[in-house]
Coordinates of C-alpha atoms and ligand atoms in Angstrom, one line a residue:
M1 CA 116.5 127.2 123.6
K2 CA 113.6 125.8 121.5
K3 CA 112.5 122.2 122.2
T4 CA 113.4 121.0 118.7
N5 CA 116.9 122.6 118.9
K6 CA 117.4 120.8 122.2
Q7 CA 116.3 117.5 120.7
L8 CA 118.6 118.0 117.7
N9 CA 121.6 118.8 120.0
E10 CA 120.9 115.8 122.1
I11 CA 120.8 113.5 119.0
I12 CA 124.1 115.0 117.7
K13 CA 125.7 114.5 121.2
D14 CA 124.7 110.9 121.2
Y15 CA 126.2 110.5 117.8
D16 CA 129.4 112.1 119.0
N17 CA 129.5 109.7 122.0
Y18 CA 128.3 106.4 120.4
V19 CA 128.4 106.4 116.6
L20 CA 131.5 105.7 114.7
K21 CA 132.6 108.8 112.8
T22 CA 132.7 107.4 109.3
Y23 CA 130.4 110.0 107.8
T24 CA 130.6 113.8 107.7
R25 CA 127.1 114.5 108.8
K26 CA 125.1 117.7 108.3
P27 CA 123.0 118.9 111.3
Y28 CA 119.6 117.9 110.0
V29 CA 117.2 115.3 111.3
F30 CA 114.4 114.2 109.0
I31 CA 111.2 112.9 110.6
R32 CA 109.0 112.5 107.5
G33 CA 109.3 112.2 103.7
K34 CA 106.7 112.2 101.0
G35 CA 107.5 112.3 97.3
S36 CA 110.2 114.9 96.8
W37 CA 109.7 116.6 100.1
L38 CA 111.2 116.1 103.6
E39 CA 110.3 117.5 106.9
T40 CA 112.9 118.2 109.5
I41 CA 112.6 117.8 113.3
D42 CA 112.0 121.5 113.6
H43 CA 109.3 121.2 110.9
K44 CA 111.2 122.9 108.0
K45 CA 110.2 121.6 104.5
I46 CA 113.1 120.6 102.4
L47 CA 112.9 119.7 98.7
D48 CA 115.0 116.7 97.7
F49 CA 116.7 116.5 94.3
F50 CA 118.8 113.6 95.5
P51 CA 116.4 111.4 97.4
G52 CA 118.1 108.8 99.5
W53 CA 121.4 109.2 97.7
G54 CA 120.1 107.5 94.5
V55 CA 117.9 105.1 96.5
S56 CA 114.4 106.6 96.3
N57 CA 113.9 106.7 92.5
F58 CA 110.1 107.0 93.1
G59 CA 110.3 109.6 95.9
H60 CA 110.1 109.2 99.7
C61 CA 107.5 106.7 101.0
H62 CA 105.7 106.0 97.7
P63 CA 102.2 104.8 98.8
M64 CA 102.5 101.6 96.8
V65 CA 105.8 100.7 98.5
V66 CA 104.6 101.7 102.0
K67 CA 101.4 99.6 101.6
A68 CA 103.4 96.6 100.3
I69 CA 105.9 96.5 103.1
C70 CA 103.4 97.3 105.8
E71 CA 101.1 94.5 104.7
Q72 CA 104.0 92.1 104.3
A73 CA 105.3 93.0 107.8
K74 CA 102.0 91.9 109.3
K75 CA 102.2 88.5 107.7
I76 CA 105.9 87.4 107.9
I77 CA 109.1 89.4 108.1
H78 CA 111.9 86.9 107.7
M79 CA 112.6 83.3 106.8
A80 CA 115.7 81.6 105.7
N81 CA 116.7 81.2 102.0
V82 CA 116.4 77.4 102.3
F83 CA 112.6 78.0 101.7
Y84 CA 110.7 79.4 98.8
M85 CA 109.3 83.0 98.9
P86 CA 106.7 84.1 96.4
D87 CA 107.7 87.7 96.0
Q88 CA 111.4 86.7 95.6
A89 CA 110.3 84.6 92.6
Y90 CA 108.2 87.4 91.2
V91 CA 111.0 90.0 91.5
A92 CA 113.6 87.7 89.9
K93 CA 111.2 87.0 87.0
E94 CA 110.6 90.7 86.5
I95 CA 114.3 91.5 86.5
V96 CA 115.0 88.8 84.0
K97 CA 112.0 90.0 81.8
S98 CA 113.3 93.6 81.8
A99 CA 117.0 92.8 81.5
F100 CA 118.0 89.5 79.8
P101 CA 117.6 85.7 80.4
G102 CA 119.5 84.4 83.4
K103 CA 119.2 83.8 87.1
V104 CA 119.2 86.3 90.0
F105 CA 121.1 86.2 93.3
F106 CA 119.6 88.5 96.0
S107 CA 121.7 90.3 98.6
N108 CA 121.4 93.5 100.7
S109 CA 123.5 96.2 99.1
G110 CA 125.3 97.4 96.0
A111 CA 128.7 96.2 97.4
E112 CA 127.3 92.8 98.0
A113 CA 125.8 92.7 94.4
V114 CA 129.3 93.4 93.2
E115 CA 130.8 90.8 95.5
C116 CA 128.5 88.2 93.9
A117 CA 129.8 89.3 90.5
I118 CA 133.4 89.0 91.7
K119 CA 132.9 85.5 93.1
T120 CA 131.1 84.3 90.0
A121 CA 133.9 85.7 87.7
K122 CA 136.6 84.1 90.0
A123 CA 134.8 80.7 90.1
W124 CA 134.3 80.8 86.3
G125 CA 137.9 82.1 85.7
N126 CA 139.4 79.4 87.9
T127 CA 138.1 76.7 85.5
L128 CA 140.0 78.5 82.7
S129 CA 143.1 79.8 84.6
K130 CA 141.8 83.3 84.2
N131 CA 142.2 85.4 87.4
E132 CA 142.7 89.0 86.4
F133 CA 140.1 91.9 86.7
I134 CA 140.0 95.1 84.8
S135 CA 138.2 98.1 86.3
F136 CA 138.3 101.8 85.5
E137 CA 139.8 105.0 86.9
K138 CA 137.3 107.1 88.9
S139 CA 134.9 104.1 89.2
F140 CA 133.1 103.2 92.4
H141 CA 131.8 99.7 93.2
G142 CA 131.4 99.7 97.0
R143 CA 133.3 99.4 100.3
T144 CA 133.7 95.7 100.9
I145 CA 137.2 94.4 100.2
G146 CA 136.4 93.0 96.7
A147 CA 134.2 95.9 95.6
L148 CA 136.7 98.3 97.1
T149 CA 139.6 96.7 95.1
L150 CA 137.6 97.2 91.9
T151 CA 137.0 100.9 92.8
G152 CA 139.4 103.0 90.7
Q153 CA 139.9 105.7 93.4
E154 CA 143.1 105.4 95.4
K155 CA 141.8 107.6 98.2
Y156 CA 139.2 104.9 99.1
R157 CA 141.6 102.0 98.8
S158 CA 144.9 103.2 100.2
P159 CA 144.3 102.7 104.0
F160 CA 143.2 99.1 103.5
G161 CA 145.9 97.3 101.5
P162 CA 146.8 94.7 100.6
L163 CA 143.5 94.2 98.8
M164 CA 142.5 91.6 96.2
P165 CA 145.3 90.8 93.8
N166 CA 145.3 90.9 90.0
V167 CA 143.1 94.1 89.5
Q168 CA 144.1 96.8 87.1
Y169 CA 142.5 100.1 86.2
A170 CA 142.0 101.3 82.6
K171 CA 141.2 104.8 81.6
Y172 CA 137.5 105.4 81.1
N173 CA 136.5 105.9 77.5
D174 CA 140.0 105.0 76.3
I175 CA 139.8 101.7 74.4
D176 CA 143.6 101.5 73.9
S177 CA 144.0 101.6 77.6
V178 CA 141.6 98.7 78.0
R179 CA 143.3 96.7 75.2
S180 CA 146.7 97.2 76.7
L181 CA 145.5 95.5 79.9
I182 CA 143.6 92.6 78.4
N183 CA 145.5 89.3 78.2
K184 CA 144.8 85.6 78.3
N185 CA 144.3 85.7 82.1
T186 CA 141.6 88.4 82.0
A187 CA 138.6 87.0 83.8
A188 CA 136.3 90.0 83.8
V189 CA 136.0 93.7 83.0
I190 CA 133.7 95.7 85.3
L191 CA 132.1 98.9 84.1
E192 CA 129.7 101.6 85.2
L193 CA 127.9 102.9 82.1
V194 CA 127.6 106.2 83.9
Q195 CA 130.2 106.7 86.6
G196 CA 128.0 108.2 89.4
E197 CA 130.4 108.8 92.3
G198 CA 133.1 109.5 89.8
G199 CA 131.3 112.6 88.6
V200 CA 128.4 111.6 86.3
R201 CA 130.7 110.5 83.5
L202 CA 129.1 108.8 80.6
A203 CA 130.7 105.9 78.7
D204 CA 130.9 106.4 74.9
K205 CA 128.7 104.0 72.9
N206 CA 131.6 102.8 70.7
F207 CA 133.8 102.3 73.7
V208 CA 131.2 100.0 75.4
K209 CA 130.5 98.2 72.1
E210 CA 134.2 97.5 71.6
I211 CA 134.6 96.2 75.1
A212 CA 131.7 93.9 74.6
R213 CA 133.2 92.7 71.3
L214 CA 136.6 92.1 73.0
A215 CA 134.8 90.1 75.8
K216 CA 133.6 87.7 73.2
E217 CA 136.8 87.5 71.2
K218 CA 139.2 87.3 74.2
K219 CA 136.7 85.2 76.4
F220 CA 136.3 87.3 79.5
L221 CA 133.1 88.2 81.4
L222 CA 131.6 91.6 81.1
I223 CA 130.1 93.0 84.3
F224 CA 127.9 96.1 84.3
D225 CA 127.6 97.8 87.7
E226 CA 124.1 99.4 87.5
V227 CA 123.7 99.9 91.2
Q228 CA 123.2 103.6 90.6
T229 CA 121.9 103.6 87.1
G230 CA 119.3 100.8 87.3
F231 CA 115.5 101.0 87.5
G232 CA 114.8 103.9 85.2
R233 CA 117.4 106.4 86.3
T234 CA 118.8 106.9 82.8
G235 CA 115.5 106.8 80.9
K236 CA 115.5 103.0 80.3
M237 CA 114.9 100.3 82.9
F238 CA 118.7 99.7 82.8
A239 CA 121.4 102.0 81.4
F240 CA 122.8 99.2 79.2
Q241 CA 119.6 99.4 77.1
N242 CA 120.8 102.9 75.9
Y243 CA 123.9 101.1 74.5
G244 CA 122.6 98.1 72.7
V245 CA 125.0 95.9 74.5
K246 CA 124.3 93.2 77.1
P247 CA 126.7 92.1 79.9
D248 CA 127.2 88.6 81.3
I249 CA 126.6 90.0 84.8
L250 CA 124.4 92.8 86.0
C251 CA 124.8 94.3 89.4
M252 CA 121.8 96.1 91.0
G253 CA 121.0 97.9 94.2
K254 CA 120.0 101.3 95.6
S255 CA 116.5 102.0 94.2
I256 CA 115.6 98.3 93.6
A257 CA 113.3 98.0 96.6
G258 CA 112.0 101.5 97.0
G259 CA 114.2 102.3 99.9
V260 CA 114.4 98.9 101.7
A261 CA 118.0 97.5 101.6
M262 CA 118.5 95.1 98.7
G263 CA 121.1 94.1 96.2
A264 CA 120.8 91.8 93.3
T265 CA 123.1 90.2 90.7
L266 CA 121.8 88.8 87.4
L267 CA 124.0 86.1 85.8
A268 CA 123.3 85.5 82.1
E269 CA 122.4 82.0 80.9
N270 CA 126.0 81.3 79.8
I271 CA 127.2 81.5 83.4
E272 CA 124.2 80.9 85.6
G273 CA 125.4 77.4 86.5
I274 CA 128.7 78.7 88.1
L275 CA 127.4 79.3 91.6
L276 CA 126.3 75.9 93.0
P277 CA 124.4 75.3 96.3
G278 CA 126.6 76.3 99.2
M279 CA 129.0 78.5 97.1
H280 CA 127.3 81.8 97.9
A281 CA 124.6 82.9 100.4
S282 CA 123.1 85.8 102.3
T283 CA 121.0 85.5 105.5
Y284 CA 118.8 88.5 104.6
G285 CA 119.2 88.5 100.8
G286 CA 115.8 88.7 99.1
N287 CA 113.9 88.7 102.4
Y288 CA 110.1 89.1 102.5
I289 CA 110.1 92.9 103.3
A290 CA 112.7 93.8 100.7
C291 CA 111.0 91.7 98.0
A292 CA 107.6 93.3 98.9
G293 CA 109.2 96.7 98.3
A294 CA 110.9 95.5 95.1
K295 CA 107.6 94.0 93.8
A296 CA 105.9 97.3 94.4
V297 CA 108.6 99.1 92.5
M298 CA 108.4 96.8 89.5
E299 CA 104.6 97.3 89.5
L300 CA 104.7 101.0 89.8
I301 CA 107.2 101.5 87.0
K302 CA 104.7 99.8 84.7
K303 CA 101.5 101.2 86.2
E304 CA 102.6 104.8 86.4
K305 CA 104.4 104.7 83.1
V306 CA 107.4 106.3 84.8
L307 CA 109.9 105.8 81.9
E308 CA 107.6 107.7 79.5
K309 CA 106.6 110.4 81.8
M310 CA 110.1 111.3 83.0
K311 CA 111.0 112.5 79.5
E312 CA 109.2 115.8 80.1
S313 CA 111.0 116.3 83.4
E314 CA 114.3 115.5 81.7
K315 CA 113.7 118.3 79.1
I316 CA 113.0 120.9 81.8
F317 CA 116.2 120.0 83.8
H318 CA 118.3 119.7 80.7
N319 CA 117.3 123.1 79.2
F320 CA 117.9 124.7 82.6
F321 CA 121.3 123.3 83.0
L322 CA 122.3 124.0 79.4
N323 CA 121.4 127.7 80.0
L324 CA 123.2 127.7 83.3
S325 CA 126.4 126.3 81.7
V326 CA 126.3 129.1 79.0
K327 CA 125.7 131.7 81.7
Y328 CA 128.5 130.7 84.2
K329 CA 132.1 130.3 83.0
E330 CA 132.8 128.5 86.3
I331 CA 130.9 125.5 84.8
I332 CA 133.6 123.3 83.2
S333 CA 131.2 120.8 81.6
Y334 CA 127.6 119.6 82.0
R335 CA 126.6 115.9 81.4
H336 CA 123.4 114.0 81.7
L337 CA 121.6 110.8 80.9
G338 CA 117.9 110.5 81.7
L339 CA 117.4 112.1 85.1
M340 CA 121.0 111.8 86.2
F341 CA 122.8 115.2 85.9
G342 CA 126.4 116.3 86.6
I343 CA 127.7 119.8 86.5
E344 CA 131.4 119.9 86.8
M345 CA 132.7 123.2 88.3
E346 CA 136.0 125.0 88.8
G347 CA 137.6 124.9 92.3
E348 CA 135.4 124.5 95.3
F349 CA 132.2 126.0 93.9
A350 CA 130.3 122.7 93.6
S351 CA 130.5 122.0 97.3
K352 CA 129.7 125.6 98.3
I353 CA 126.7 125.5 96.0
A354 CA 125.4 122.2 97.4
D355 CA 125.9 123.5 101.0
M356 CA 124.1 126.7 100.3
A357 CA 121.3 125.0 98.5
L358 CA 120.6 123.0 101.6
T359 CA 120.4 126.1 103.7
E360 CA 117.9 127.4 101.1
G361 CA 115.8 124.2 101.4
L362 CA 117.1 122.0 98.6
I363 CA 119.1 118.8 98.7
I364 CA 121.6 118.4 95.9
N365 CA 124.9 116.5 96.0
C366 CA 128.6 117.3 95.3
T367 CA 130.6 114.3 94.2
A368 CA 134.2 113.7 93.0
G369 CA 135.2 117.0 94.7
N370 CA 133.8 119.4 92.0
V371 CA 130.7 117.9 90.4
L372 CA 127.2 118.8 91.4
R373 CA 125.1 115.7 91.1
I374 CA 121.3 115.9 90.7
M375 CA 119.2 112.7 90.6
P376 CA 115.6 113.7 91.4
A377 CA 112.7 111.3 91.9
L378 CA 111.7 110.0 88.5
N379 CA 108.1 110.9 89.2
I380 CA 108.8 114.4 90.4
S381 CA 106.1 117.0 89.6
K382 CA 106.7 119.9 87.3
N383 CA 105.9 122.3 90.1
D384 CA 108.5 120.8 92.4
I385 CA 111.1 120.8 89.6
L386 CA 110.5 124.5 89.0
K387 CA 110.7 125.3 92.8
G388 CA 114.0 123.5 93.0
L389 CA 115.5 125.1 89.9
K390 CA 114.6 128.5 91.3
I391 CA 116.6 127.7 94.4
I392 CA 119.6 126.5 92.2
E393 CA 119.4 129.7 90.2
K394 CA 119.4 131.9 93.4
V395 CA 122.3 129.9 94.9
F396 CA 124.4 130.1 91.7
K397 CA 123.8 133.9 91.7
N398 CA 124.8 134.2 95.3
V399 CA 127.9 132.1 95.1
L400 CA 129.2 133.2 91.7
Q401 CA 128.2 136.8 91.1
Ligands
PLP501 C1 127.9 102.1 91.0 C2 127.9 101.7 92.4 N1 128.2 100.4 92.8 C3 128.2 100.0 94.1 C4 127.8 100.9 95.1 C5 127.8 100.4 96.5 O1 126.5 100.3 97.0 P1 126.2 100.1 98.5 O2 126.6 101.4 99.2 O3 124.7 99.8 98.6 O4 127.0 99.0 99.0 C6 127.5 102.2 94.8 C7 127.1 103.1 95.8 O5 127.1 104.3 95.7 C8 127.5 102.6 93.4 O6 127.2 103.8 93.1

């Protein structure tokens, strides 16, 4: 047996013996990543069209991020949030400047960003006797109990009941369904502008605008969960900027710190005074390393003009997927916003295609059971796009013809 195979088998054996089996893992160990490329333990090169599961918007190990976190690690790694940290201040200021006026709370994950939104809406609602939440079918907001309760997918929630009370699920893009659930006790509506885990489903503009109007009229808070869509993914810094509507609360995570764990919640000026000292906290939230990574991300978005340059890549992907959906009747529908693509397929084809693509050297994702999800690095090169699309073409041919 080759040495690398032996190493791989030993790692897998240790997982079997010692790691909780909450993930269905694929037999790959990556030892290095650079841009849109990964190297496995047996030195195979894999192209990545879904880097870090929506985390590495600027590819693996972007040099600016690497330099920032390495330099920071040499100076100071961690201090408590009872002291001031310069990069935390910088990152909060940049988020506010690129989103809307308000104040930021830092945490460590998307689910925690959503928890902060829930606690804020609860504390705000309690002063007005409003304690009901509306979320959406097929939504995904995380795995902690609050975020899980808001997740509109029974399969994730059912083993863990009873969950948070007073949460209802409206139909996505169905304004009558939302209207029928709103009442004087509604504290907040939480919405993903593109449902990522739910199958890359885009909210209609009028639907979002009407919810925002209702929020003002009926006095409830509007929460946008942009954990997956934030930081350039949809062609704007935040997806809400495609819709001309601002929320009261913005949840961020995933790509915010270039791969270092971080979550953030921006509370608009009208509610920024709700969480007072002692009401919410996080030991690691906004720590030195995460903030160094986030600061590098904010700088590189501007310096590398990522939002402008990604338009060219979007065109290439879009034309390719349009042609693909004309060619294959097994494609039920194709959706995209910016560099977030979803190809909904009949039956089991999507998961077969994702699996075969991996064996051919390309990472793509299958979500919601039958949707291929592709979210490449925003700064991916044309050459790498064409290489990956060639693999997708081949795999479609092999699976469907
Ligand atoms: C929209 C959305 N919200 C929240 C989360 C939860 O993020 P995390 O896994 O970092 O807790 C995710 C994760 O996929 C997400 O896509």
